[in-house]
PDB file of C-alpha atoms in Angstrom:
ATOM      1  CA  UNK A   1       1.527  13.355   3.885  1.00 65.00           C
ATOM      2  CA  UNK A   2       0.008  11.155   5.994  1.00 80.00           C
ATOM      3  CA  UNK A   3      -0.610   8.246   4.592  1.00 88.00           C
ATOM      4  CA  UNK A   4      -4.116   6.003   4.823  1.00 96.00           C
ATOM      5  CA  UNK A   5      -3.599   2.185   3.616  1.00 97.00           C
ATOM      6  CA  UNK A   6      -5.869   0.238   1.480  1.00 98.00           C
ATOM      7  CA  UNK A   7      -6.589  -3.122   1.183  1.00 98.00           C
ATOM      8  CA  UNK A   8      -7.934  -3.633  -2.422  1.00 98.00           C
ATOM      9  CA  UNK A   9      -8.014  -4.509  -6.758  1.00 97.00           C
ATOM     10  CA  UNK A  10      -7.691  -3.498  -9.453  1.00 97.00           C
ATOM     11  CA  UNK A  11      -9.894  -4.034 -12.647  1.00 95.00           C
ATOM     12  CA  UNK A  12     -10.099  -4.241 -16.078  1.00 93.00           C
ATOM     13  CA  UNK A  13     -13.455  -2.506 -16.540  1.00 90.00           C
ATOM     14  CA  UNK A  14     -14.558  -2.606 -20.285  1.00 89.00           C
ATOM     15  CA  UNK A  15     -17.885   0.611 -20.429  1.00 84.00           C
ATOM     16  CA  UNK A  16     -20.687   0.246 -22.446  1.00 87.00           C
ATOM     17  CA  UNK A  17     -22.559   4.226 -22.242  1.00 79.00           C
ATOM     18  CA  UNK A  18     -24.934   4.393 -25.130  1.00 78.00           C
ATOM     19  CA  UNK A  19     -23.394   1.736 -27.488  1.00 82.00           C
ATOM     20  CA  UNK A  20     -19.301   3.087 -26.892  1.00 86.00           C
ATOM     21  CA  UNK A  21     -17.635   0.874 -25.317  1.00 87.00           C
ATOM     22  CA  UNK A  22     -14.324   1.085 -24.098  1.00 85.00           C
ATOM     23  CA  UNK A  23     -11.674  -0.033 -21.829  1.00 88.00           C
ATOM     24  CA  UNK A  24     -10.018   1.302 -19.500  1.00 91.00           C
ATOM     25  CA  UNK A  25      -8.391   0.443 -15.606  1.00 96.00           C
ATOM     26  CA  UNK A  26     -11.029   0.961 -12.376  1.00 94.00           C
ATOM     27  CA  UNK A  27     -11.335  -1.019  -9.697  1.00 94.00           C
ATOM     28  CA  UNK A  28     -10.821   0.603  -5.980  1.00 96.00           C
ATOM     29  CA  UNK A  29      -8.152   0.363  -5.854  1.00 98.00           C
ATOM     30  CA  UNK A  30      -7.895   2.605  -8.015  1.00 97.00           C
ATOM     31  CA  UNK A  31     -10.624   4.654  -7.769  1.00 97.00           C
ATOM     32  CA  UNK A  32      -9.890   4.764  -4.283  1.00 98.00           C
ATOM     33  CA  UNK A  33      -6.317   5.476  -4.520  1.00 97.00           C
ATOM     34  CA  UNK A  34      -6.663   8.372  -6.389  1.00 97.00           C
ATOM     35  CA  UNK A  35      -9.049   9.929  -4.620  1.00 97.00           C
ATOM     36  CA  UNK A  36      -7.118   9.937  -1.470  1.00 97.00           C
ATOM     37  CA  UNK A  37      -3.988  11.621  -3.284  1.00 95.00           C
ATOM     38  CA  UNK A  38      -5.763  14.444  -5.250  1.00 94.00           C
ATOM     39  CA  UNK A  39      -7.393  15.618  -1.537  1.00 94.00           C
ATOM     40  CA  UNK A  40      -3.811  15.574  -0.629  1.00 94.00           C
ATOM     41  CA  UNK A  41      -2.542  12.085   1.505  1.00 95.00           C
ATOM     42  CA  UNK A  42      -0.748   8.750   0.316  1.00 94.00           C
ATOM     43  CA  UNK A  43      -2.101   6.105  -0.515  1.00 95.00           C
ATOM     44  CA  UNK A  44      -0.620   2.637   0.416  1.00 96.00           C
ATOM     45  CA  UNK A  45      -2.467  -0.032  -2.060  1.00 97.00           C
ATOM     46  CA  UNK A  46      -1.984  -3.289  -0.266  1.00 97.00           C
ATOM     47  CA  UNK A  47      -3.015  -5.559  -3.853  1.00 97.00           C
ATOM     48  CA  UNK A  48      -1.843  -8.012  -5.491  1.00 96.00           C
ATOM     49  CA  UNK A  49      -0.776  -7.686  -9.188  1.00 95.00           C
ATOM     50  CA  UNK A  50       1.551 -11.047 -10.115  1.00 93.00           C
ATOM     51  CA  UNK A  51       2.513 -10.861 -13.733  1.00 92.00           C
ATOM     52  CA  UNK A  52      -0.780  -7.472 -14.529  1.00 92.00           C
ATOM     53  CA  UNK A  53       1.895  -5.362 -13.538  1.00 93.00           C
ATOM     54  CA  UNK A  54       2.069  -4.544 -17.448  1.00 93.00           C
ATOM     55  CA  UNK A  55      -1.458  -4.113 -18.614  1.00 91.00           C
ATOM     56  CA  UNK A  56      -2.735  -1.631 -15.122  1.00 94.00           C
ATOM     57  CA  UNK A  57       0.834   0.309 -15.876  1.00 94.00           C
ATOM     58  CA  UNK A  58      -0.689   1.081 -19.281  1.00 94.00           C
ATOM     59  CA  UNK A  59      -3.860   1.670 -18.896  1.00 94.00           C
ATOM     60  CA  UNK A  60      -2.780   3.492 -15.264  1.00 95.00           C
ATOM     61  CA  UNK A  61      -0.420   6.933 -15.825  1.00 94.00           C
ATOM     62  CA  UNK A  62      -0.159   7.376 -12.411  1.00 94.00           C
ATOM     63  CA  UNK A  63       1.003   4.242 -11.341  1.00 94.00           C
ATOM     64  CA  UNK A  64       4.839   4.965 -10.545  1.00 92.00           C
ATOM     65  CA  UNK A  65       2.541   7.930  -8.561  1.00 89.00           C
ATOM     66  CA  UNK A  66       1.904   5.267  -5.883  1.00 93.00           C
ATOM     67  CA  UNK A  67       2.791   2.767  -3.423  1.00 94.00           C
ATOM     68  CA  UNK A  68       2.159  -0.332  -4.084  1.00 95.00           C
ATOM     69  CA  UNK A  69       2.700  -3.356  -1.862  1.00 94.00           C
ATOM     70  CA  UNK A  70       1.674  -7.062  -4.251  1.00 95.00           C
ATOM     71  CA  UNK A  71       0.384  -9.646  -1.408  1.00 94.00           C
ATOM     72  CA  UNK A  72       0.555 -12.235  -4.856  1.00 94.00           C
ATOM     73  CA  UNK A  73       3.928 -11.798  -7.604  1.00 91.00           C
ATOM     74  CA  UNK A  74       2.412 -15.525  -8.901  1.00 93.00           C
ATOM     75  CA  UNK A  75      -0.530 -13.618  -9.836  1.00 94.00           C
ATOM     76  CA  UNK A  76      -1.687 -14.441 -12.877  1.00 92.00           C
ATOM     77  CA  UNK A  77      -5.263 -13.051 -13.376  1.00 92.00           C
ATOM     78  CA  UNK A  78      -7.518  -9.438 -12.974  1.00 94.00           C
ATOM     79  CA  UNK A  79     -11.048  -8.319 -12.160  1.00 94.00           C
ATOM     80  CA  UNK A  80     -12.035  -7.836 -15.776  1.00 92.00           C
ATOM     81  CA  UNK A  81     -15.346  -6.620 -15.162  1.00 88.00           C
ATOM     82  CA  UNK A  82     -18.484  -5.126 -18.663  1.00 88.00           C
ATOM     83  CA  UNK A  83     -20.687  -2.679 -17.280  1.00 82.00           C
ATOM     84  CA  UNK A  84     -23.880  -1.187 -19.079  1.00 84.00           C
ATOM     85  CA  UNK A  85     -26.212   2.225 -17.180  1.00 74.00           C
ATOM     86  CA  UNK A  86     -29.389   1.255 -18.221  1.00 71.00           C
ATOM     87  CA  UNK A  87     -31.592   5.543 -18.391  1.00 68.00           C
ATOM     88  CA  UNK A  88     -32.312   5.424 -15.175  1.00 63.00           C
ATOM     89  CA  UNK A  89     -28.425   5.734 -14.243  1.00 63.00           C
ATOM     90  CA  UNK A  90     -28.848   2.170 -13.053  1.00 68.00           C
ATOM     91  CA  UNK A  91     -25.971  -0.629 -13.649  1.00 71.00           C
ATOM     92  CA  UNK A  92     -25.557  -3.896 -15.140  1.00 78.00           C
ATOM     93  CA  UNK A  93     -22.384  -6.064 -14.937  1.00 78.00           C
ATOM     94  CA  UNK A  94     -20.910  -8.731 -16.114  1.00 84.00           C
ATOM     95  CA  UNK A  95     -18.243 -10.041 -14.803  1.00 84.00           C
ATOM     96  CA  UNK A  96     -15.145 -11.599 -17.540  1.00 87.00           C
ATOM     97  CA  UNK A  97     -12.223 -13.198 -15.789  1.00 90.00           C
ATOM     98  CA  UNK A  98     -11.596 -12.962 -11.164  1.00 91.00           C
ATOM     99  CA  UNK A  99      -8.752 -11.752 -10.148  1.00 94.00           C
ATOM    100  CA  UNK A 100      -6.661 -13.430  -6.971  1.00 95.00           C
ATOM    101  CA  UNK A 101      -6.806 -13.272  -3.465  1.00 95.00           C
ATOM    102  CA  UNK A 102      -5.041 -10.388  -1.511  1.00 96.00           C
ATOM    103  CA  UNK A 103      -3.895 -11.466   1.606  1.00 93.00           C
ATOM    104  CA  UNK A 104      -3.456  -9.542   4.287  1.00 92.00           C
ATOM    105  CA  UNK A 105      -2.310 -12.079   6.444  1.00 89.00           C
ATOM    106  CA  UNK A 106       0.965 -12.286   4.847  1.00 85.00           C
ATOM    107  CA  UNK A 107       1.191  -9.205   4.904  1.00 86.00           C
ATOM    108  CA  UNK A 108       4.164  -7.609   7.255  1.00 84.00           C
ATOM    109  CA  UNK A 109       2.333  -5.220  10.290  1.00 80.00           C
ATOM    110  CA  UNK A 110       5.636  -2.722   9.993  1.00 85.00           C
ATOM    111  CA  UNK A 111       4.402  -2.003   6.835  1.00 87.00           C
ATOM    112  CA  UNK A 112       1.283  -0.042   8.673  1.00 89.00           C
ATOM    113  CA  UNK A 113       2.588   0.558  11.687  1.00 88.00           C
ATOM    114  CA  UNK A 114       2.334   4.974   9.818  1.00 88.00           C
ATOM    115  CA  UNK A 115      -1.053   4.871   9.099  1.00 91.00           C
ATOM    116  CA  UNK A 116      -3.760   4.865  11.941  1.00 92.00           C
ATOM    117  CA  UNK A 117      -6.030   4.364   8.595  1.00 96.00           C
ATOM    118  CA  UNK A 118      -6.538   1.513   6.482  1.00 97.00           C
ATOM    119  CA  UNK A 119      -9.654   0.850   4.017  1.00 98.00           C
ATOM    120  CA  UNK A 120     -10.492  -2.299   2.740  1.00 98.00           C
ATOM    121  CA  UNK A 121     -12.032  -2.150  -0.657  1.00 98.00           C
ATOM    122  CA  UNK A 122     -12.474  -5.470  -1.770  1.00 96.00           C
ATOM    123  CA  UNK A 123     -13.466  -5.912  -5.393  1.00 95.00           C
ATOM    124  CA  UNK A 124     -15.431  -9.654  -5.470  1.00 92.00           C
ATOM    125  CA  UNK A 125     -14.714 -11.371  -2.148  1.00 92.00           C
ATOM    126  CA  UNK A 126     -10.859 -11.831  -2.724  1.00 96.00           C
ATOM    127  CA  UNK A 127     -10.059 -10.263   1.152  1.00 96.00           C
ATOM    128  CA  UNK A 128     -10.697 -12.462   3.433  1.00 94.00           C
ATOM    129  CA  UNK A 129     -13.023 -11.645   6.733  1.00 94.00           C
ATOM    130  CA  UNK A 130     -11.270 -12.819   9.052  1.00 94.00           C
ATOM    131  CA  UNK A 131      -8.495 -11.475   8.494  1.00 94.00           C
ATOM    132  CA  UNK A 132      -9.542  -8.463   8.124  1.00 95.00           C
ATOM    133  CA  UNK A 133     -11.322  -9.424  11.585  1.00 94.00           C
ATOM    134  CA  UNK A 134      -7.642  -9.081  12.610  1.00 91.00           C
ATOM    135  CA  UNK A 135      -7.204  -5.068  11.718  1.00 93.00           C
ATOM    136  CA  UNK A 136      -9.886  -4.318  13.770  1.00 92.00           C
ATOM    137  CA  UNK A 137      -8.303  -2.919  17.363  1.00 90.00           C
ATOM    138  CA  UNK A 138      -5.360  -1.534  16.577  1.00 91.00           C
ATOM    139  CA  UNK A 139      -6.297   0.786  12.886  1.00 94.00           C
ATOM    140  CA  UNK A 140      -9.385   1.869  12.045  1.00 95.00           C
ATOM    141  CA  UNK A 141     -11.148   0.826   9.559  1.00 97.00           C
ATOM    142  CA  UNK A 142     -12.767   0.529   6.951  1.00 98.00           C
ATOM    143  CA  UNK A 143     -15.242  -1.502   4.857  1.00 98.00           C
ATOM    144  CA  UNK A 144     -16.677  -1.079   1.358  1.00 98.00           C
ATOM    145  CA  UNK A 145     -19.111  -3.853   2.154  1.00 96.00           C
ATOM    146  CA  UNK A 146     -19.424  -3.856  -1.742  1.00 94.00           C
ATOM    147  CA  UNK A 147     -16.942  -7.949  -3.120  1.00 93.00           C
ATOM    148  CA  UNK A 148     -19.128  -9.194   0.315  1.00 94.00           C
ATOM    149  CA  UNK A 149     -22.739  -8.331  -1.900  1.00 93.00           C
ATOM    150  CA  UNK A 150     -21.978  -9.827  -5.021  1.00 90.00           C
ATOM    151  CA  UNK A 151     -22.162 -13.675  -6.699  1.00 87.00           C
ATOM    152  CA  UNK A 152     -21.752 -14.702  -9.732  1.00 80.00           C
ATOM    153  CA  UNK A 153     -24.744 -16.109 -11.742  1.00 79.00           C
ATOM    154  CA  UNK A 154     -25.288 -17.330 -15.282  1.00 75.00           C
ATOM    155  CA  UNK A 155     -27.489 -14.109 -15.783  1.00 74.00           C
ATOM    156  CA  UNK A 156     -24.017 -12.086 -14.733  1.00 72.00           C
ATOM    157  CA  UNK A 157     -22.860  -9.813 -11.222  1.00 78.00           C
ATOM    158  CA  UNK A 158     -25.960  -9.687  -8.606  1.00 84.00           C
ATOM    159  CA  UNK A 159     -25.804  -7.806  -5.206  1.00 89.00           C
ATOM    160  CA  UNK A 160     -27.576  -9.108  -2.446  1.00 90.00           C
ATOM    161  CA  UNK A 161     -28.248  -8.487   1.285  1.00 90.00           C
ATOM    162  CA  UNK A 162     -28.421 -11.739   2.002  1.00 90.00           C
ATOM    163  CA  UNK A 163     -25.178 -11.907   0.660  1.00 91.00           C
ATOM    164  CA  UNK A 164     -23.939  -9.081   3.062  1.00 93.00           C
ATOM    165  CA  UNK A 165     -25.735 -11.081   5.722  1.00 90.00           C
ATOM    166  CA  UNK A 166     -23.089 -13.938   4.796  1.00 89.00           C
ATOM    167  CA  UNK A 167     -20.862 -13.351   4.806  1.00 89.00           C
ATOM    168  CA  UNK A 168     -20.092 -10.837   7.493  1.00 89.00           C
ATOM    169  CA  UNK A 169     -21.154 -12.544  10.081  1.00 89.00           C
ATOM    170  CA  UNK A 170     -17.631 -12.445  12.183  1.00 88.00           C
ATOM    171  CA  UNK A 171     -17.391  -9.204  11.617  1.00 93.00           C
ATOM    172  CA  UNK A 172     -17.889  -6.150  14.341  1.00 92.00           C
ATOM    173  CA  UNK A 173     -16.192  -3.437  15.584  1.00 92.00           C
ATOM    174  CA  UNK A 174     -15.519  -1.745  12.162  1.00 96.00           C
ATOM    175  CA  UNK A 175     -15.295   2.587  11.893  1.00 96.00           C
ATOM    176  CA  UNK A 176     -16.860   3.241   9.229  1.00 97.00           C
ATOM    177  CA  UNK A 177     -19.120   0.500   6.154  1.00 97.00           C
ATOM    178  CA  UNK A 178     -20.011   1.575   3.074  1.00 97.00           C
ATOM    179  CA  UNK A 179     -22.468   0.309   1.620  1.00 95.00           C
ATOM    180  CA  UNK A 180     -24.510   1.451  -1.833  1.00 93.00           C
ATOM    181  CA  UNK A 181     -28.557   0.564  -3.796  1.00 90.00           C
ATOM    182  CA  UNK A 182     -26.238  -0.864  -6.266  1.00 87.00           C
ATOM    183  CA  UNK A 183     -25.019  -3.419  -3.286  1.00 90.00           C
ATOM    184  CA  UNK A 184     -28.752  -4.198  -2.198  1.00 89.00           C
ATOM    185  CA  UNK A 185     -30.599  -4.115  -5.847  1.00 82.00           C
ATOM    186  CA  UNK A 186     -32.378  -7.168  -4.824  1.00 82.00           C
ATOM    187  CA  UNK A 187     -34.939  -4.745  -2.612  1.00 86.00           C
ATOM    188  CA  UNK A 188     -33.753  -1.098  -2.518  1.00 83.00           C
ATOM    189  CA  UNK A 189     -35.950   1.959  -3.843  1.00 80.00           C
ATOM    190  CA  UNK A 190     -34.141   4.515  -3.715  1.00 76.00           C
ATOM    191  CA  UNK A 191     -35.035   6.793  -1.117  1.00 80.00           C
ATOM    192  CA  UNK A 192     -35.234   6.551   2.958  1.00 86.00           C
ATOM    193  CA  UNK A 193     -36.545   3.636   2.715  1.00 86.00           C
ATOM    194  CA  UNK A 194     -33.904   2.293   1.946  1.00 90.00           C
ATOM    195  CA  UNK A 195     -32.733   2.813   5.725  1.00 91.00           C
ATOM    196  CA  UNK A 196     -34.870  -0.077   7.331  1.00 88.00           C
ATOM    197  CA  UNK A 197     -33.297  -2.231   4.921  1.00 89.00           C
ATOM    198  CA  UNK A 198     -30.109  -1.859   5.732  1.00 91.00           C
ATOM    199  CA  UNK A 199     -31.043  -1.135   9.639  1.00 88.00           C
ATOM    200  CA  UNK A 200     -29.959  -5.053  10.372  1.00 88.00           C
ATOM    201  CA  UNK A 201     -26.116  -3.833   9.492  1.00 91.00           C
ATOM    202  CA  UNK A 202     -25.258  -0.501  11.030  1.00 91.00           C
ATOM    203  CA  UNK A 203     -23.532  -2.410  14.550  1.00 90.00           C
ATOM    204  CA  UNK A 204     -20.999  -3.599  12.616  1.00 92.00           C
ATOM    205  CA  UNK A 205     -19.471   0.164  12.862  1.00 94.00           C
ATOM    206  CA  UNK A 206     -19.260   2.820  14.473  1.00 93.00           C
ATOM    207  CA  UNK A 207     -20.744   4.310  10.587  1.00 95.00           C
ATOM    208  CA  UNK A 208     -22.507   3.213   8.622  1.00 96.00           C
ATOM    209  CA  UNK A 209     -22.242   5.341   5.313  1.00 97.00           C
ATOM    210  CA  UNK A 210     -24.982   4.743   2.238  1.00 96.00           C
ATOM    211  CA  UNK A 211     -25.668   5.921  -1.071  1.00 94.00           C
ATOM    212  CA  UNK A 212     -27.725   6.231  -4.003  1.00 87.00           C
ATOM    213  CA  UNK A 213     -25.825   6.538  -6.856  1.00 73.00           C
ATOM    214  CA  UNK A 214     -26.122   9.916  -8.662  1.00 68.00           C
ATOM    215  CA  UNK A 215     -28.622  11.189  -5.520  1.00 78.00           C
ATOM    216  CA  UNK A 216     -27.172  11.336  -2.817  1.00 87.00           C
ATOM    217  CA  UNK A 217     -26.512   8.942   0.750  1.00 93.00           C
ATOM    218  CA  UNK A 218     -27.211   8.688   4.773  1.00 95.00           C
ATOM    219  CA  UNK A 219     -25.157   8.561   6.614  1.00 95.00           C
ATOM    220  CA  UNK A 220     -25.580   6.542  10.216  1.00 94.00           C
ATOM    221  CA  UNK A 221     -23.924   7.056  13.934  1.00 90.00           C
ATOM    222  CA  UNK A 222     -23.891   4.705  16.542  1.00 86.00           C
ATOM    223  CA  UNK A 223     -25.202   5.709  19.919  1.00 70.00           C
ATOM    224  CA  UNK A 224     -22.520   3.645  20.663  1.00 63.00           C
ATOM    225  CA  UNK A 225     -19.839   6.088  19.139  1.00 56.00           C
ATOM    226  CA  UNK A 226     -16.373   7.671  21.133  1.00 54.00           C
ATOM    227  CA  UNK A 227     -14.216   8.572  18.813  1.00 51.00           C
ATOM    228  CA  UNK A 228     -11.595  11.623  18.658  1.00 45.00           C
ATOM    229  CA  UNK A 229     -13.672  12.946  15.547  1.00 52.00           C
ATOM    230  CA  UNK A 230     -16.025  15.291  16.038  1.00 49.00           C
ATOM    231  CA  UNK A 231     -20.252  14.510  15.116  1.00 56.00           C
ATOM    232  CA  UNK A 232     -20.825  18.348  14.547  1.00 57.00           C
ATOM    233  CA  UNK A 233     -24.487  18.683  14.833  1.00 59.00           C
ATOM    234  CA  UNK A 234     -25.585  15.133  13.931  1.00 64.00           C
ATOM    235  CA  UNK A 235     -27.049  12.792  16.224  1.00 65.00           C
ATOM    236  CA  UNK A 236     -26.171   9.734  17.195  1.00 70.00           C
ATOM    237  CA  UNK A 237     -28.906   6.718  16.842  1.00 80.00           C
ATOM    238  CA  UNK A 238     -30.500   9.128  12.969  1.00 86.00           C
ATOM    239  CA  UNK A 239     -29.500   8.590   9.866  1.00 93.00           C
ATOM    240  CA  UNK A 240     -28.272  12.308   8.117  1.00 93.00           C
ATOM    241  CA  UNK A 241     -29.447  12.396   4.360  1.00 95.00           C
ATOM    242  CA  UNK A 242     -25.936  14.235   2.385  1.00 96.00           C
ATOM    243  CA  UNK A 243     -27.628  16.040  -0.688  1.00 96.00           C
ATOM    244  CA  UNK A 244     -25.565  14.731  -4.080  1.00 94.00           C
ATOM    245  CA  UNK A 245     -23.698  17.604  -6.350  1.00 94.00           C
ATOM    246  CA  UNK A 246     -24.193  17.036  -9.178  1.00 91.00           C
ATOM    247  CA  UNK A 247     -23.192  20.551 -11.752  1.00 88.00           C
ATOM    248  CA  UNK A 248     -25.120  17.863 -14.601  1.00 81.00           C
ATOM    249  CA  UNK A 249     -27.630  14.937 -15.120  1.00 76.00           C
ATOM    250  CA  UNK A 250     -25.693  12.922 -17.688  1.00 78.00           C
ATOM    251  CA  UNK A 251     -22.449  12.079 -17.080  1.00 82.00           C
ATOM    252  CA  UNK A 252     -19.602   8.719 -15.695  1.00 81.00           C
ATOM    253  CA  UNK A 253     -20.438   7.615 -12.289  1.00 83.00           C
ATOM    254  CA  UNK A 254     -18.427   4.430 -12.752  1.00 82.00           C
ATOM    255  CA  UNK A 255     -16.187   4.500  -9.532  1.00 90.00           C
ATOM    256  CA  UNK A 256     -19.052   7.277  -7.239  1.00 92.00           C
ATOM    257  CA  UNK A 257     -19.161   4.951  -4.050  1.00 93.00           C
ATOM    258  CA  UNK A 258     -15.197   3.917  -4.053  1.00 96.00           C
ATOM    259  CA  UNK A 259     -14.757   7.482  -4.614  1.00 96.00           C
ATOM    260  CA  UNK A 260     -16.904   8.568  -1.658  1.00 97.00           C
ATOM    261  CA  UNK A 261     -15.173   6.202   1.538  1.00 98.00           C
ATOM    262  CA  UNK A 262     -12.455   6.425   0.643  1.00 98.00           C
ATOM    263  CA  UNK A 263     -13.160  10.820  -0.296  1.00 97.00           C
ATOM    264  CA  UNK A 264     -14.860  10.349   3.139  1.00 98.00           C
ATOM    265  CA  UNK A 265     -11.780   8.235   5.390  1.00 98.00           C
ATOM    266  CA  UNK A 266      -8.977  11.401   4.284  1.00 97.00           C
ATOM    267  CA  UNK A 267     -11.101  13.965   5.354  1.00 97.00           C
ATOM    268  CA  UNK A 268     -11.410  12.810   8.911  1.00 96.00           C
ATOM    269  CA  UNK A 269      -7.618  11.402   8.643  1.00 95.00           C
ATOM    270  CA  UNK A 270      -7.008  15.123   7.773  1.00 94.00           C
ATOM    271  CA  UNK A 271      -8.283  15.805  10.809  1.00 93.00           C
ATOM    272  CA  UNK A 272     -12.100  16.801   9.729  1.00 95.00           C
ATOM    273  CA  UNK A 273     -15.414  16.211  10.991  1.00 93.00           C
ATOM    274  CA  UNK A 274     -17.709  12.460   9.722  1.00 93.00           C
ATOM    275  CA  UNK A 275     -20.304  15.217   9.089  1.00 93.00           C
ATOM    276  CA  UNK A 276     -17.285  17.715   7.199  1.00 95.00           C
ATOM    277  CA  UNK A 277     -15.718  13.836   5.696  1.00 97.00           C
ATOM    278  CA  UNK A 278     -19.123  13.079   4.267  1.00 96.00           C
ATOM    279  CA  UNK A 279     -20.035  16.563   2.824  1.00 96.00           C
ATOM    280  CA  UNK A 280     -16.468  17.011   0.641  1.00 97.00           C
ATOM    281  CA  UNK A 281     -17.082  12.828  -0.341  1.00 97.00           C
ATOM    282  CA  UNK A 282     -19.774  13.909  -1.985  1.00 96.00           C
ATOM    283  CA  UNK A 283     -19.274  16.751  -3.713  1.00 96.00           C
ATOM    284  CA  UNK A 284     -16.509  15.566  -4.658  1.00 96.00           C
ATOM    285  CA  UNK A 285     -17.747  12.013  -6.000  1.00 94.00           C
ATOM    286  CA  UNK A 286     -20.499  14.572  -7.780  1.00 94.00           C
ATOM    287  CA  UNK A 287     -17.964  16.416  -9.675  1.00 94.00           C
ATOM    288  CA  UNK A 288     -15.794  12.856 -11.273  1.00 94.00           C
ATOM    289  CA  UNK A 289     -19.531  12.727 -12.332  1.00 90.00           C
ATOM    290  CA  UNK A 290     -20.085  15.842 -14.078  1.00 92.00           C
ATOM    291  CA  UNK A 291     -16.063  16.261 -15.039  1.00 94.00           C
ATOM    292  CA  UNK A 292     -14.428  13.205 -15.539  1.00 92.00           C
ATOM    293  CA  UNK A 293     -11.462  10.740 -13.339  1.00 94.00           C
ATOM    294  CA  UNK A 294      -9.905  12.004 -12.078  1.00 92.00           C
ATOM    295  CA  UNK A 295      -8.906  15.770 -11.649  1.00 89.00           C
ATOM    296  CA  UNK A 296      -7.630  18.180 -10.659  1.00 89.00           C
ATOM    297  CA  UNK A 297      -8.947  18.958  -6.917  1.00 91.00           C
ATOM    298  CA  UNK A 298     -10.016  22.749  -5.941  1.00 95.00           C
ATOM    299  CA  UNK A 299      -9.438  23.247  -2.791  1.00 95.00           C
ATOM    300  CA  UNK A 300     -11.532  26.572  -1.769  1.00 97.00           C
ATOM    301  CA  UNK A 301     -13.819  25.280  -4.335  1.00 97.00           C
ATOM    302  CA  UNK A 302     -14.542  22.108  -2.288  1.00 97.00           C
ATOM    303  CA  UNK A 303     -15.589  24.126   0.596  1.00 97.00           C
ATOM    304  CA  UNK A 304     -17.572  27.286  -1.184  1.00 97.00           C
ATOM    305  CA  UNK A 305     -19.080  24.594  -3.186  1.00 98.00           C
ATOM    306  CA  UNK A 306     -20.164  22.133   0.892  1.00 97.00           C
ATOM    307  CA  UNK A 307     -21.283  26.640   2.600  1.00 96.00           C
ATOM    308  CA  UNK A 308     -24.033  26.385  -0.220  1.00 96.00           C
ATOM    309  CA  UNK A 309     -24.909  21.582  -0.486  1.00 95.00           C
ATOM    310  CA  UNK A 310     -24.228  21.641   3.877  1.00 94.00           C
ATOM    311  CA  UNK A 311     -28.195  23.231   3.832  1.00 94.00           C
ATOM    312  CA  UNK A 312     -29.897  20.786   2.972  1.00 95.00           C
ATOM    313  CA  UNK A 313     -28.367  18.215   4.841  1.00 94.00           C
ATOM    314  CA  UNK A 314     -31.870  16.892   6.754  1.00 92.00           C
ATOM    315  CA  UNK A 315     -32.324  14.201   9.580  1.00 90.00           C
ATOM    316  CA  UNK A 316     -34.460  11.637   8.394  1.00 87.00           C
ATOM    317  CA  UNK A 317     -36.242   9.305  11.558  1.00 82.00           C
ATOM    318  CA  UNK A 318     -37.096   5.079  11.423  1.00 74.00           C
TER     319      UNK A 318
END
């Protein structure tokens, strides 16, 4: 089974869905690791748990399936969020407690010997950019930008593109970066116009993925892209719209961005082309909204849906 390393954090999420509030495990360490597992890969989770192991284990039935490397056994805190969704699906979040640093610099590099990919997905800057920069020459690094867009204010958690630009100055040579409309709430409109607004970030990586909640997303492949991965019928230097897969209008979109990027990385690690990987990532994210998470993946079903959905891919010139 192929391995993908995942540097990230678990969270405790208190979800408010139309007044119904419940607590569950969350965070990219949860959604991304199980998405990788569901599509047939072995996730190696690099995180900080410390004395939160029992809490995470109690909320996570799949805990014993996961290979977890704890970089801070003295950690005494875990990210705790309150999430509320508006009628338009937009998420409003408050952070009630922060977590511990995830020490990539403390990691024995032999742990990463049998994986080509490392997916880095911080919740709130708990992974230092300089430690990510030290990996780009030896690994294919996929970075979810969400944790670097966030700031904690008196009015809750706010995200902005200015935060991204400030915290990512030292990073380049990444294989994939992913951000969503939630990560640039200050300027996002949720369509093609957003591509102008995020264009200043595309020089950081060979591939840029921008997703818009349950409305699909866009993939950009740099003109300088050269790798063993098949670009397919994509044109370098042009955005490609990847349609959303919707089974019903209402559902729970929590974790869809984490699931999308993990699924895209997972399919690329299995040898799929960029466009085919993104398409299947969109399908799995859509299934999550309507069917819950985690769920069994029927790979034949995914392939059939992909053949239909492929017809709606379009190029977007800006």
